[in-house]
Coordinates of C-alpha atoms in Angstrom, one line a residue:
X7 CA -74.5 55.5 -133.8
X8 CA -71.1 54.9 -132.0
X9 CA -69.8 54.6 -135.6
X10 CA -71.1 57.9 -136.6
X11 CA -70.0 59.5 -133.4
X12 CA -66.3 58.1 -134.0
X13 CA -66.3 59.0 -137.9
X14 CA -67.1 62.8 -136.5
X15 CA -64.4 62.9 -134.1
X16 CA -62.0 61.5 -137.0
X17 CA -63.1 64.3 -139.0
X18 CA -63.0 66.8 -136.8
X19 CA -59.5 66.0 -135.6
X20 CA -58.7 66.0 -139.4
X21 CA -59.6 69.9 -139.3
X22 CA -57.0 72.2 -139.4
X23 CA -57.3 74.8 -136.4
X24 CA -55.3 77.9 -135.2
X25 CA -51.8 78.1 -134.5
X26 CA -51.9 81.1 -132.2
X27 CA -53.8 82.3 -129.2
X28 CA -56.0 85.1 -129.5
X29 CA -57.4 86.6 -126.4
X30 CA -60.3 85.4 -124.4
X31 CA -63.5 87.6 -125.0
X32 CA -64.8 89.8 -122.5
X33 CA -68.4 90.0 -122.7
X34 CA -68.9 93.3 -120.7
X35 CA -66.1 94.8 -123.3
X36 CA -68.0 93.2 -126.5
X37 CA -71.2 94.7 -125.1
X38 CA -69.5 97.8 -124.9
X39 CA -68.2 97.9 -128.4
X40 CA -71.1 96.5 -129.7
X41 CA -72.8 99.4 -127.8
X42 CA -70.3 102.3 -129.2
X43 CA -70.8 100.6 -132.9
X44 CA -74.2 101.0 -132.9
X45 CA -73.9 104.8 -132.0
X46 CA -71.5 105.4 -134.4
X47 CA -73.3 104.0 -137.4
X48 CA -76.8 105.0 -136.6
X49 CA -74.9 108.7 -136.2
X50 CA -73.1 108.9 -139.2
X51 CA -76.4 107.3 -141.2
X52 CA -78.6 110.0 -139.8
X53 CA -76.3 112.7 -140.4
X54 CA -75.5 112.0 -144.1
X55 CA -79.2 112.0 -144.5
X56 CA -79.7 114.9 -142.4
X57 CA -77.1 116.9 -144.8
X58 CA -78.9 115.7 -148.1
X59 CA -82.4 116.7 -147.2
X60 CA -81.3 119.7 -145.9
X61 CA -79.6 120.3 -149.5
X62 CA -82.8 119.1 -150.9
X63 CA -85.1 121.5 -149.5
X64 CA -84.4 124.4 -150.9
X65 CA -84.4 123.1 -154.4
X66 CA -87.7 121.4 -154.1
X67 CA -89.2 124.6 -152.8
X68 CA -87.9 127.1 -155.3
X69 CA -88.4 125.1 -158.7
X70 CA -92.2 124.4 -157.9
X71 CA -93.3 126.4 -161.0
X72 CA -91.4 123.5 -163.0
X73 CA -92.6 120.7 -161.1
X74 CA -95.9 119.1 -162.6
X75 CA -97.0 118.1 -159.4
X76 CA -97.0 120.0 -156.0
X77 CA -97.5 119.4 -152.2
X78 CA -97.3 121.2 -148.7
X79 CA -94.8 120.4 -147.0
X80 CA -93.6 121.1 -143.0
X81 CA -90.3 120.5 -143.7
X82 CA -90.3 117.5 -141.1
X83 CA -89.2 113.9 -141.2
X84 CA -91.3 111.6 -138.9
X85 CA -89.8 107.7 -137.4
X86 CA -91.1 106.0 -135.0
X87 CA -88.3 102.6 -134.1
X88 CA -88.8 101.1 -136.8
X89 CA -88.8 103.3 -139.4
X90 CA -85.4 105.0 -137.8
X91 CA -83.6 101.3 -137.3
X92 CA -84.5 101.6 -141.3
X93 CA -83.8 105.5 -141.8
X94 CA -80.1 104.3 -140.2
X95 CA -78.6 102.8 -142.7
X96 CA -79.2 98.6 -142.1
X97 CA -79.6 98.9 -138.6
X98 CA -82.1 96.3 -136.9
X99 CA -84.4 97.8 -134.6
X100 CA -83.1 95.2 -131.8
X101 CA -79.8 97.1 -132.0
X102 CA -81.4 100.5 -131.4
X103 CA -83.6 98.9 -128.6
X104 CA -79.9 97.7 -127.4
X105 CA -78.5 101.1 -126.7
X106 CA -81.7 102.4 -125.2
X107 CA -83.7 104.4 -128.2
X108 CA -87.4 104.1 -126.8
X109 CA -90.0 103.2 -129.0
X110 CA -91.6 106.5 -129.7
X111 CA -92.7 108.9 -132.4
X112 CA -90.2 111.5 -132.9
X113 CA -89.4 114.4 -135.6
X114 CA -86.3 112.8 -136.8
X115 CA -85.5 115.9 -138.6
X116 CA -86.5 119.0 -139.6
X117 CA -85.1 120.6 -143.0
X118 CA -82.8 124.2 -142.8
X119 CA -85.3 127.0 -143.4
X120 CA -88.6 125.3 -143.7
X121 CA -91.5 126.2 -141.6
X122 CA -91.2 124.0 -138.6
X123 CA -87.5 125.4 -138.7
X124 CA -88.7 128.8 -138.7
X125 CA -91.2 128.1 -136.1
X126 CA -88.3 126.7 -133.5
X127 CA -89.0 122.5 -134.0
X128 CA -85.7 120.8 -133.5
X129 CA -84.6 118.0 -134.6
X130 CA -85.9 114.8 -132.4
X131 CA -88.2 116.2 -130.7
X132 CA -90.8 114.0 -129.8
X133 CA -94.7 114.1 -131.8
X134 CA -97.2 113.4 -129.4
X135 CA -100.5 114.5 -131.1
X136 CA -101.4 116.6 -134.2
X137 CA -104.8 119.1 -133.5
X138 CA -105.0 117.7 -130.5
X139 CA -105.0 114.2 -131.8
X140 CA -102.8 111.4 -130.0
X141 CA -100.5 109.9 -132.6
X142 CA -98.5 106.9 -132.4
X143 CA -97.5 105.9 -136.1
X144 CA -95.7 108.1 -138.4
X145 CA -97.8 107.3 -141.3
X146 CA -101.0 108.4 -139.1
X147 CA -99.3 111.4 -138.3
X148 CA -98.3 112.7 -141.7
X149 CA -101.9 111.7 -143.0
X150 CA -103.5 114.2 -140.3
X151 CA -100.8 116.9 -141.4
X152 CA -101.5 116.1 -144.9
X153 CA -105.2 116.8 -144.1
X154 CA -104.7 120.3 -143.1
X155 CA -102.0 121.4 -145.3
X156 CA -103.7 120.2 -148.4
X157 CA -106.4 122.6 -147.6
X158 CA -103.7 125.2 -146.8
X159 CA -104.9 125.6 -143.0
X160 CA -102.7 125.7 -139.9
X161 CA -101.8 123.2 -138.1
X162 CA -100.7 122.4 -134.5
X163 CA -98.6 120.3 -133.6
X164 CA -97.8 118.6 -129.8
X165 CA -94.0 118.1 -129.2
X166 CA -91.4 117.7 -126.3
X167 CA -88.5 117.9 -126.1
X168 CA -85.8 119.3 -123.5
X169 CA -87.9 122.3 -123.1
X170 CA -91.1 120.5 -122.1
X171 CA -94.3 120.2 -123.7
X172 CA -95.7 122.8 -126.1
X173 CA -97.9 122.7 -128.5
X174 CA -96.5 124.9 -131.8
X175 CA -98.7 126.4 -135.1
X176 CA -97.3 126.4 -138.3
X177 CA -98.5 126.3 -142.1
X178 CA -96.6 124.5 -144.9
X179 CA -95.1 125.5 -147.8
X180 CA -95.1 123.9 -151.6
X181 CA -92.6 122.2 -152.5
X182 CA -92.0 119.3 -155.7
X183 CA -93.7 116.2 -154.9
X184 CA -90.9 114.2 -155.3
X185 CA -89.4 111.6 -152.4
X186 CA -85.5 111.9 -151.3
X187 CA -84.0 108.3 -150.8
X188 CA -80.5 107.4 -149.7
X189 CA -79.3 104.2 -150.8
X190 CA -76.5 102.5 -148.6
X191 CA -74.5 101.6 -152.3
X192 CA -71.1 102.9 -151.7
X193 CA -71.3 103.5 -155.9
X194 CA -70.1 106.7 -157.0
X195 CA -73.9 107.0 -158.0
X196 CA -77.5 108.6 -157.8
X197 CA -80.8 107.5 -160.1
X198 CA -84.4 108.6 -160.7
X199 CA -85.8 106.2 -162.4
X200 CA -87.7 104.7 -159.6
X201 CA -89.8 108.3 -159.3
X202 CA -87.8 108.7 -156.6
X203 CA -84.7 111.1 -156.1
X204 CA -82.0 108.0 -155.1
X205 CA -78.4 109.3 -153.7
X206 CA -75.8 106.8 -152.9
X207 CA -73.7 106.9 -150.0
X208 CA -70.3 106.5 -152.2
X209 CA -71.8 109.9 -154.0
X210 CA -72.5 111.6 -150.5
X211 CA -69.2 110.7 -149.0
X212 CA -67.2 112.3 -152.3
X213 CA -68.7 115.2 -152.7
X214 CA -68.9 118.5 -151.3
X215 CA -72.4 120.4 -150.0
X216 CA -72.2 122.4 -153.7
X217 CA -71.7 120.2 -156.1
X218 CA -73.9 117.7 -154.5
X219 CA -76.7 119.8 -154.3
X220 CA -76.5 120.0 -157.9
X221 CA -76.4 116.0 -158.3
X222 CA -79.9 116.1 -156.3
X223 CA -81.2 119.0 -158.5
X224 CA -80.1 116.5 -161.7
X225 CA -82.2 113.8 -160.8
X226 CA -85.1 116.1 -160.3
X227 CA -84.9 117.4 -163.3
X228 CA -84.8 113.9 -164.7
X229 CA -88.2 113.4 -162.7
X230 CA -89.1 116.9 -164.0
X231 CA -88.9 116.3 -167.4
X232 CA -90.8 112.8 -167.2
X233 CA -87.6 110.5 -168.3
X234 CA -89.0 107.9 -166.6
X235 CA -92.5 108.1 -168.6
X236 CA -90.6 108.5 -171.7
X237 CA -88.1 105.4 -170.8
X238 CA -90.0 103.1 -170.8
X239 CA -92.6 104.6 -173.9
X240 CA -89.1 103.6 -175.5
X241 CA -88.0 100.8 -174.7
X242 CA -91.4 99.2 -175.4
X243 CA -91.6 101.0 -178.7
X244 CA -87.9 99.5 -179.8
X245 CA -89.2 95.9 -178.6
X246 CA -86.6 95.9 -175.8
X247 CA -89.1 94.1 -173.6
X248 CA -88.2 90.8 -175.3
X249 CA -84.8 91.0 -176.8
X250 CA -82.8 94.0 -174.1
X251 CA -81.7 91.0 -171.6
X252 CA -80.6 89.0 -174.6
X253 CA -78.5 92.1 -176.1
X254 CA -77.5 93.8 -172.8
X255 CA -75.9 90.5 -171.6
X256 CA -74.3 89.8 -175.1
X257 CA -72.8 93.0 -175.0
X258 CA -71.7 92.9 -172.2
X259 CA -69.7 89.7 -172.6
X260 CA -68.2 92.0 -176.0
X261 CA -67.4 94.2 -173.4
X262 CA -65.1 91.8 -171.5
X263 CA -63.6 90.1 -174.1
X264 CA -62.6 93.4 -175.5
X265 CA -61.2 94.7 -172.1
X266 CA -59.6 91.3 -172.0
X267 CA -58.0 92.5 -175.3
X268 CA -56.5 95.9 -173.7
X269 CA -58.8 97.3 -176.7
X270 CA -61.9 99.0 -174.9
X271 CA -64.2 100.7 -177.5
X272 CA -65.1 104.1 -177.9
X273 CA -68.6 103.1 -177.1
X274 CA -69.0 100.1 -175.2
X275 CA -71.1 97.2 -176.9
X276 CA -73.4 97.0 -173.7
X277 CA -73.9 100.8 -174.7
X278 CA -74.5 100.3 -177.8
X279 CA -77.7 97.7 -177.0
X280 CA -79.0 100.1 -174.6
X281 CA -78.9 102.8 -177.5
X282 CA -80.7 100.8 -180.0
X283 CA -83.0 99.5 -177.3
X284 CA -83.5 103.0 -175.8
X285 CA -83.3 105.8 -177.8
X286 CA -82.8 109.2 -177.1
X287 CA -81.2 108.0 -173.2
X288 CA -77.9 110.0 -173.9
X289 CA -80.3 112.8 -174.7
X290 CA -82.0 112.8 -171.7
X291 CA -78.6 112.6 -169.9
X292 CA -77.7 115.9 -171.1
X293 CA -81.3 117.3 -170.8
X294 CA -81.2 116.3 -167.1
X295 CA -77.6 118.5 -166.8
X296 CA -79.2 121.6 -168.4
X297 CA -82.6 121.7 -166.5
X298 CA -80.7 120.5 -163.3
X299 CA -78.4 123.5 -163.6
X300 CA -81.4 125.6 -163.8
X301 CA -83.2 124.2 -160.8
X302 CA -79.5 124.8 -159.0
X303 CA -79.7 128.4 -160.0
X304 CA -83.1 129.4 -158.9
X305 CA -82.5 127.5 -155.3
X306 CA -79.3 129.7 -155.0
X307 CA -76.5 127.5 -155.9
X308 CA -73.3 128.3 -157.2
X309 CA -73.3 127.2 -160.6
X310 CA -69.2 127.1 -160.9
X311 CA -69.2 124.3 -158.4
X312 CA -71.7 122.1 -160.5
X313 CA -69.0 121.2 -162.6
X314 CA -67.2 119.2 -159.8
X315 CA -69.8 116.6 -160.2
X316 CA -68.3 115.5 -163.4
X317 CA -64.7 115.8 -162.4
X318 CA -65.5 113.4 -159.3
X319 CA -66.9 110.7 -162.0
X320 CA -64.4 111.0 -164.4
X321 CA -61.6 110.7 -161.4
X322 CA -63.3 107.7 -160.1
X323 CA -64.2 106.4 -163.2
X324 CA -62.1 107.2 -166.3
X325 CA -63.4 105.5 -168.8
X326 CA -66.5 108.2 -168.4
X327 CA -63.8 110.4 -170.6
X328 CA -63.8 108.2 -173.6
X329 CA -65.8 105.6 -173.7
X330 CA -69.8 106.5 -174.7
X331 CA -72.7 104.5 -172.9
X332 CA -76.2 105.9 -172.0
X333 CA -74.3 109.3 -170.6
X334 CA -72.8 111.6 -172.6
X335 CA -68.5 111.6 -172.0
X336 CA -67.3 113.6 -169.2
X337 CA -65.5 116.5 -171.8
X338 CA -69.1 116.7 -173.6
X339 CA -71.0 117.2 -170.4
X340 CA -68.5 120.1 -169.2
X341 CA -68.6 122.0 -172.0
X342 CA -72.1 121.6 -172.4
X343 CA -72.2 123.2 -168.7
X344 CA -70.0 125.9 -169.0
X345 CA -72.2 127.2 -171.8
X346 CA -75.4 126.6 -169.9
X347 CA -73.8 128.7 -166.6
X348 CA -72.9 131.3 -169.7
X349 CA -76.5 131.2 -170.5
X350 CA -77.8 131.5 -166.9
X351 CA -75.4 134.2 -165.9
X352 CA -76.5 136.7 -168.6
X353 CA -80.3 135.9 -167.6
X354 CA -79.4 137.1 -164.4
X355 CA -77.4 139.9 -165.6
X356 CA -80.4 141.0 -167.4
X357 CA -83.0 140.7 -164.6
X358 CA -84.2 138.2 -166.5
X359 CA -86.6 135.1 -164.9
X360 CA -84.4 132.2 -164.8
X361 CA -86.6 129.9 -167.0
X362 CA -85.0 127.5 -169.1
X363 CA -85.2 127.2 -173.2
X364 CA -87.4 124.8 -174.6
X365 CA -87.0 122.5 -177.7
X366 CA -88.7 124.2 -181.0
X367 CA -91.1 121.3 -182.3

């Protein structure tokens, strides 16, 4: 044992350690800027998803007629701790509990210009009981709403908040029954193909309200269109099942060695796997830009700002201009727009329903 012992101390005293003096910790100061941290992030988490579900409202509302599948909505999102230590971005709900969020149900936030807007909800208010009905859990409490929207009955809703405690009426509205995710990814980046509308954070921070709402009105149509359904009807038909992970890796290591090179291909050999493994994905890529910039139009958007979507990708990611993988290239996917806002533009002009063309077959 003494051996051991003296062999550690060897060691140790064999470590290199620091050469400078950096200040003794304060605890009370750590606490406070652990403290301050905490607000920060959860507020900057909760406001980047307060600004993309308030974008997403309006375009899940007005493109209902497109949407196979429909659902009252409140316009409300409901967290209890938990769900908002999760809601924040990576947050544990020990670190909320440390700057003093009780554990309680609240409305965490209510979408611009849905009904419990309109009917004077705010944001964080706290749900006590739906039709008279204590609730606790925020699944419990959007099954009970469920219950009475579905059947397109009113219901009331117990809140306080500064004002006191009221109870408030409201009915909800249809909109697409599609889920809004943020993903913490700082990727310039957004997906569907989990059957959920996914924005990254990167994607959020880059661009503007606009342009955004377009990227969210992309993936829906993506969802829309069933690209997911179709995907994977694909890749099972081409056999990618078994040979993709062998292909997509090979071509990927093609990929490097060519970069390695300083001769990058037109189309990228990873690409050209996920081609052959999935065909028609490019297709869907530009299907998704058309419909998207419909469901942008009939929510109200301005169409000329769509366009900055592409010009933030090709910025941050150049080779998007030349080089082909499951997306169309950047040029393609402009000029492909402009003649789509063309199209649009004169259906409006004309008084016409903004509906958009459908594939002869």
């Amino acid at each position: 044992m003494i051996r051991i012992v003296a062999f550690l101390l060897m060691f140790l005293g064999a470590c290199a350690s620091p050469d400078f003096a950096a200040p003794t910790l304060d605890e009370a100061v750590v606490a406070a800027e652990r403290k301050a941290a905490i607000e920060d992030a959860m507020e900057t988490a909760l406001s980047r998803r307060a600004r993309v579900y308030d974008l997403s409202w309006p375009i899940l509302t007005a493109n209902t007629e497109l949407c196979p599948k429909v659902l009252p909505s409140l316009g409300t999102v409901l967290a209890d701790r938990k769900q908002l230590a999760r809601l924040a971005g990576g947050l544990r709900e020990k670190e909320l509990d440390f700057i003093g969020v009780p554990d309680e149900l609240t409305i965490m936030h209510v979408m611009a210009g849905s009904p419990a807007d309109r009917a004077g909800i705010p944001s964080g208010a706290r749900l006590l009981a739906v039709e008279g009905e204590a609730v606790e859990e925020p699944k419990d409490a959007a099954d009970k709403i469920r219950e009475r929207t579905k059947e397109e009955d009113p219901v009331t809703l117990t809140i306080a908040d500064g004002a006191g405690r009221r109870d408030v009426t409201l009915s909800g509205v249809d909109r697409c029954d599609y889920a809004v995710k943020i993903s913490t990814s700082q990727a310039i980046n957004a997906h569907a193909y989990s059957g959920d509308i996914v924005i990254y954070t990167g994607v959020i921070r880059s661009l503007e309200d606009e342009a955004l709402r377009y990227l969210i009105s992309h993936e829906a149509a993506h969802l829309i269109a069933e690209h997911r359904a179709k995907y994977i009807r694909n890749v099972t038909v081409s056999g990618a099942v078994i040979t993709g992970p062998v292909l997509y890796v090979a071509g990927g290591l093609a990929d490097r060695l060519a970069g390695a090179a300083d001769e990058p291909p037109d189309i990228s050999y990873q690409a050209r796997a996920l081609r052959l493994l999935a065909p028609w994905a490019e297709e869907f890529e530009a299907e998704a830009d058309y419909l998207g910039l419909y469901l942008f139009a009939r929510a109200g958007g301005d169409l000329h700002a769509a366009g900055d979507v592409f010009h933030v990708f090709s910025r941050e990611t150049p080779a998007a201009i030349y080089a082909r993988s499951t997306h169309p290239l950047t040029p393609e996917r402009l000029a492909r727009l402009r003649a789509a806002i063309d199209e649009i533009e004169a259906k409006a002009a004309a008084g016409e329903d903004l509906m958009p063309e459908r594939v002869e077959k």
